[in-house]
Coordinates of C-alpha atoms in Angstrom, one line a residue:
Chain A
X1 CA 124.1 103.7 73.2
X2 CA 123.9 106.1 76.0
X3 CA 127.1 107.4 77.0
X4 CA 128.4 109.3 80.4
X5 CA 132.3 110.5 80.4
X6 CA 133.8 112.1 83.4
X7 CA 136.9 113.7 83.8
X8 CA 139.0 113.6 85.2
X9 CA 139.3 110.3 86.2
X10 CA 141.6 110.9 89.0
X11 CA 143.0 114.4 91.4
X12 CA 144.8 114.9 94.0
X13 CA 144.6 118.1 95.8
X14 CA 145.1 119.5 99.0
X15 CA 143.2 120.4 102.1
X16 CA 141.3 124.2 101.2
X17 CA 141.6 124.0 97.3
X18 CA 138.4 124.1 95.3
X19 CA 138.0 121.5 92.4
X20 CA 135.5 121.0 89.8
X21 CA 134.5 118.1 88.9
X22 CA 132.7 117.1 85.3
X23 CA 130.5 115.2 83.5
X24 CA 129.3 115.4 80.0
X25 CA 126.6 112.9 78.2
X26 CA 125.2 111.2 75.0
X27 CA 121.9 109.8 75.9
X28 CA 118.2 109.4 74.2
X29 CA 115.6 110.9 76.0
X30 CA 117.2 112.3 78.6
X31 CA 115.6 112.9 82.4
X32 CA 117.8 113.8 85.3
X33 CA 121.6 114.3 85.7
X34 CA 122.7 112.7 89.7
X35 CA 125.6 112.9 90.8
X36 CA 126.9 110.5 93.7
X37 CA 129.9 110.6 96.3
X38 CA 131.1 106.8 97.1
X39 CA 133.3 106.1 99.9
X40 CA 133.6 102.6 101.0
X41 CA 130.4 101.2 99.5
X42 CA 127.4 101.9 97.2
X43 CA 127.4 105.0 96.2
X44 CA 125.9 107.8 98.1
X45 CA 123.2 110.7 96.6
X46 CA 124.3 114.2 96.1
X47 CA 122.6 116.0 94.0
X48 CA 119.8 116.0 91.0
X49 CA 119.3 118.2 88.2
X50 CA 116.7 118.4 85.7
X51 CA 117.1 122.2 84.3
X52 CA 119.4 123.8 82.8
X53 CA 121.5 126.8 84.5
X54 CA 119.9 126.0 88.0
X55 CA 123.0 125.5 90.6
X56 CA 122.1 123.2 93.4
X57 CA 124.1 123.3 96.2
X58 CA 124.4 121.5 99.1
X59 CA 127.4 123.2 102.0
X60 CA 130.6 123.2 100.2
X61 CA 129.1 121.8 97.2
X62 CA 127.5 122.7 94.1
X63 CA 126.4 121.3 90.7
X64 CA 125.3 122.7 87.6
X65 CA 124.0 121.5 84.3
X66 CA 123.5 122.9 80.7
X67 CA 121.4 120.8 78.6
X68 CA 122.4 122.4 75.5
X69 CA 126.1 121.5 76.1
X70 CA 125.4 118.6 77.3
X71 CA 127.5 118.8 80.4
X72 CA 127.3 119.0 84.4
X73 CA 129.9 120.4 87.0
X74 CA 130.1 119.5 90.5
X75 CA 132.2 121.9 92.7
X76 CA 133.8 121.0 95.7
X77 CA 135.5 124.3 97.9
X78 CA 137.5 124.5 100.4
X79 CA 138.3 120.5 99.6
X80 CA 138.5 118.6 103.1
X81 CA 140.3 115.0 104.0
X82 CA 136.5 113.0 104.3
X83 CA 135.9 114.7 100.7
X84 CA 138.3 112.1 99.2
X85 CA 135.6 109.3 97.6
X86 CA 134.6 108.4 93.8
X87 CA 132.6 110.6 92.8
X88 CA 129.8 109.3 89.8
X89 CA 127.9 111.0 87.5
X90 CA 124.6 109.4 86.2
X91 CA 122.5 110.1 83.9
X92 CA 118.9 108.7 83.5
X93 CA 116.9 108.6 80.4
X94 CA 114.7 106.9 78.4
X95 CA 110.7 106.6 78.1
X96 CA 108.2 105.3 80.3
X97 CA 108.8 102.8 82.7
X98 CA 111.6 101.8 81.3
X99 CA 114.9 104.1 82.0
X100 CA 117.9 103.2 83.6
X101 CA 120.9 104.7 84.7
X102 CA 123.9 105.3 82.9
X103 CA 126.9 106.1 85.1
X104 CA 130.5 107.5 84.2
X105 CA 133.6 105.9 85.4
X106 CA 133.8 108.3 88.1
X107 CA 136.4 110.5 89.5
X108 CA 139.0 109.6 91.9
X109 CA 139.1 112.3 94.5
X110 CA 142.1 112.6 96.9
X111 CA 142.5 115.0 99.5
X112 CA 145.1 115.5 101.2
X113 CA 145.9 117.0 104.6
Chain B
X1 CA 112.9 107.2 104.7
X2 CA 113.6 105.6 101.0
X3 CA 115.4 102.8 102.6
X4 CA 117.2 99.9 100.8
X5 CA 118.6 97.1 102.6
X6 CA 120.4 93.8 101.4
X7 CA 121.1 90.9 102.9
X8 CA 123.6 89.1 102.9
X9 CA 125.9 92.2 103.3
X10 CA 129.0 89.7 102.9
X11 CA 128.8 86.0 101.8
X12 CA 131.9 83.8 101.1
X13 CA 130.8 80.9 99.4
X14 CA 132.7 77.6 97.5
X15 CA 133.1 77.5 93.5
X16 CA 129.7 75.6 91.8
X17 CA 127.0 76.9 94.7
X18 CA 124.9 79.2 94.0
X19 CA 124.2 82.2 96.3
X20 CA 121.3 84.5 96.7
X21 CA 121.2 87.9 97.3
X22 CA 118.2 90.1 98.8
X23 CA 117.3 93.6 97.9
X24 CA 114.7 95.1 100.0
X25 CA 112.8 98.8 99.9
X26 CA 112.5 98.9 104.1
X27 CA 109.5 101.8 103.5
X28 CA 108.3 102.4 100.1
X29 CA 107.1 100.1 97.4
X30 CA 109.9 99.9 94.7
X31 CA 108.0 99.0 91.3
X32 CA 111.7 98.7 89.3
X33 CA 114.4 97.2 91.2
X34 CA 118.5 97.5 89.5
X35 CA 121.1 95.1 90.1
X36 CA 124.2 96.6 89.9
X37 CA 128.0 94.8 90.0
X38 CA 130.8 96.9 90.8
X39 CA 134.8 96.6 90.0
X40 CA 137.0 97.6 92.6
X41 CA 137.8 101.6 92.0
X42 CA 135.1 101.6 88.8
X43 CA 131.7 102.7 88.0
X44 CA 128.5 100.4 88.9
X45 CA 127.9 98.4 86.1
X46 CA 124.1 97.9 85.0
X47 CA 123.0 93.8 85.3
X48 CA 119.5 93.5 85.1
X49 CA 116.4 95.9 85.7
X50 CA 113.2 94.0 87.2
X51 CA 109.8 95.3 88.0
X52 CA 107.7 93.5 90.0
X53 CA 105.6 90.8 88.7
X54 CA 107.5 90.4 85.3
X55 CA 110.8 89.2 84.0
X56 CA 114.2 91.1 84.6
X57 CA 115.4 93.2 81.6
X58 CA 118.8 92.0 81.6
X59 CA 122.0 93.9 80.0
X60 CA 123.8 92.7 76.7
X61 CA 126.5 90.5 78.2
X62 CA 124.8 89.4 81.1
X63 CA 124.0 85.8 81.6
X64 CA 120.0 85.5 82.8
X65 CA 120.5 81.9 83.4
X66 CA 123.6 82.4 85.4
X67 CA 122.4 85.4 87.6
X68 CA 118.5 84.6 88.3
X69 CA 116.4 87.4 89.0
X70 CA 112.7 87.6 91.1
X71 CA 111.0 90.7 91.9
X72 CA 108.2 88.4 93.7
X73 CA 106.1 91.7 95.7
X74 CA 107.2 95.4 95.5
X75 CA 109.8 95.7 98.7
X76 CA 111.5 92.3 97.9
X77 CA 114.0 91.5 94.9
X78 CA 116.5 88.6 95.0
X79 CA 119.7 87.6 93.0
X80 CA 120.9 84.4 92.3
X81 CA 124.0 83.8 91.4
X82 CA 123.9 80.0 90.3
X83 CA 126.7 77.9 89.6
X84 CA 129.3 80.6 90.9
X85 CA 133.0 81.0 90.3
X86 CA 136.1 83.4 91.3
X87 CA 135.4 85.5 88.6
X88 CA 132.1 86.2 90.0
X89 CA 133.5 87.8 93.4
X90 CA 132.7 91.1 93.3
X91 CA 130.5 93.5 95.3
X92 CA 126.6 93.7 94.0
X93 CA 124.3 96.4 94.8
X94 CA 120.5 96.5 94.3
X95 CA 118.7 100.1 93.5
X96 CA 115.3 100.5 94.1
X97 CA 112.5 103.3 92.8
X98 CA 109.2 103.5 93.7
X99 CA 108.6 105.4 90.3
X100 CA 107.1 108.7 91.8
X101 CA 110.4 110.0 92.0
X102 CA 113.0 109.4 89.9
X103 CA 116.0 109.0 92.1
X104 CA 117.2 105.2 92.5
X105 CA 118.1 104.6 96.6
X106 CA 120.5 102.1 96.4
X107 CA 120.9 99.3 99.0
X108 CA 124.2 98.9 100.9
X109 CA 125.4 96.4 98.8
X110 CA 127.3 92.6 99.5
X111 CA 130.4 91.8 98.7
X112 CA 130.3 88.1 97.3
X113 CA 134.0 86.1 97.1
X114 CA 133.9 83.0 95.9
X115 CA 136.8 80.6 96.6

């Protein structure tokens, strides 16, 4: 069984701190790593990795992955108020047509002002 | 572009009905459509995967007869929730992939409450 763990599963900062946020997996036949902010509804797109070592990053955030480790980060600096959301790690994998993804439970993000 | 819509976006309906849901790809052809329920404050939970023209793959612990599936033509995918009760309010959200790419653009979801 495919298995996604995040941690942790809750933080409170405050306004300007930097936090990292992880994500480490069990899966067959692994694909992509996503991670995903959610707010108020479904969840929204972030970032995608495939390759190891390769940072992403998007303004004040960033994500890395290490396939040999089996782990991603996602960094958040200089943390503001409309940060505060779930963020969920997901991991796809499997053959073919026939993958899925495997989400964690997320991390509870608070920011506050 | 790699819109998802789904309509209702909020339906309130009476214990024994049954509801349906729509999940639509607005401007790409989604060959695998994922239904999705969600717990307040947790992950998405995996339902059922359906591509279009064949039966949903549904997840251990989920009831195909209770939560009817149909991926009739590549932009349209409904849910049925048949027969509901309370313990089916929650919010459901449909995921759609066209299979080039593998991101899944996920639909807005609808919050379902049944009384």
């Amino acid at each position: 069984e495919d298995k996604v763990v995040q941690s942790p599963l809750s933080l409170v900062v405050h306004e300007g701190d930097t936090v990292t946020l992880n994500c480490s997996y069990e899966v067959t036949n692994f694909r992509s790593l996503l991670w995903y902010k959610q707010e108020k509804k479904a969840p929204t797109f972030l970032f995608m990795l495939t390759s190891s070592g390769i940072e992403k990053k998007s303004g004040r955030l960033s994500s890395i992955l290490d396939k040999k480790e089996l782990f991603s980060i996602l960094n958040i600096t200089a943390t503001q108020t409309g940060d505060s959301a779930i963020y969920l790690c997901a991991v796809e994998a499997g053959g073919g047509s026939n993958y899925k993804l495997t989400f964690g439970k997320g991390t509870l993000l608070t920011v506050n002002p | 572009g790699a819109v998802v819509s789904q309509h209702p976006s909020w339906v309130i309906c009476k214990s024994g009905t049954s509801v349906k849901i729509e999940c639509r790809s607005l401007d790409f052809q989604a060959t695998t459509m994922f239904w999705y329920r969600q717990f307040p404050k947790q992950s998405l939970m995996l339902m059922a995967t359906s591509n279009e023209g064949s039966k949903a793959t549904y997840e251990q612990g989920v009831e195909k007869d209770k939560f009817l599936i149909n991926h009739a033509s590549l932009t349209l995918s409904t849910l049925t929730v048949t027969s509901a009760h309370p313990e089916d309010s929650s919010f459901y959200i449909c995921s759609a992939t066209s299979g080039r790419a593998p991101e899944q653009y996920f639909g807005p979801g609808t919050r379902l409450t049944v009384t």
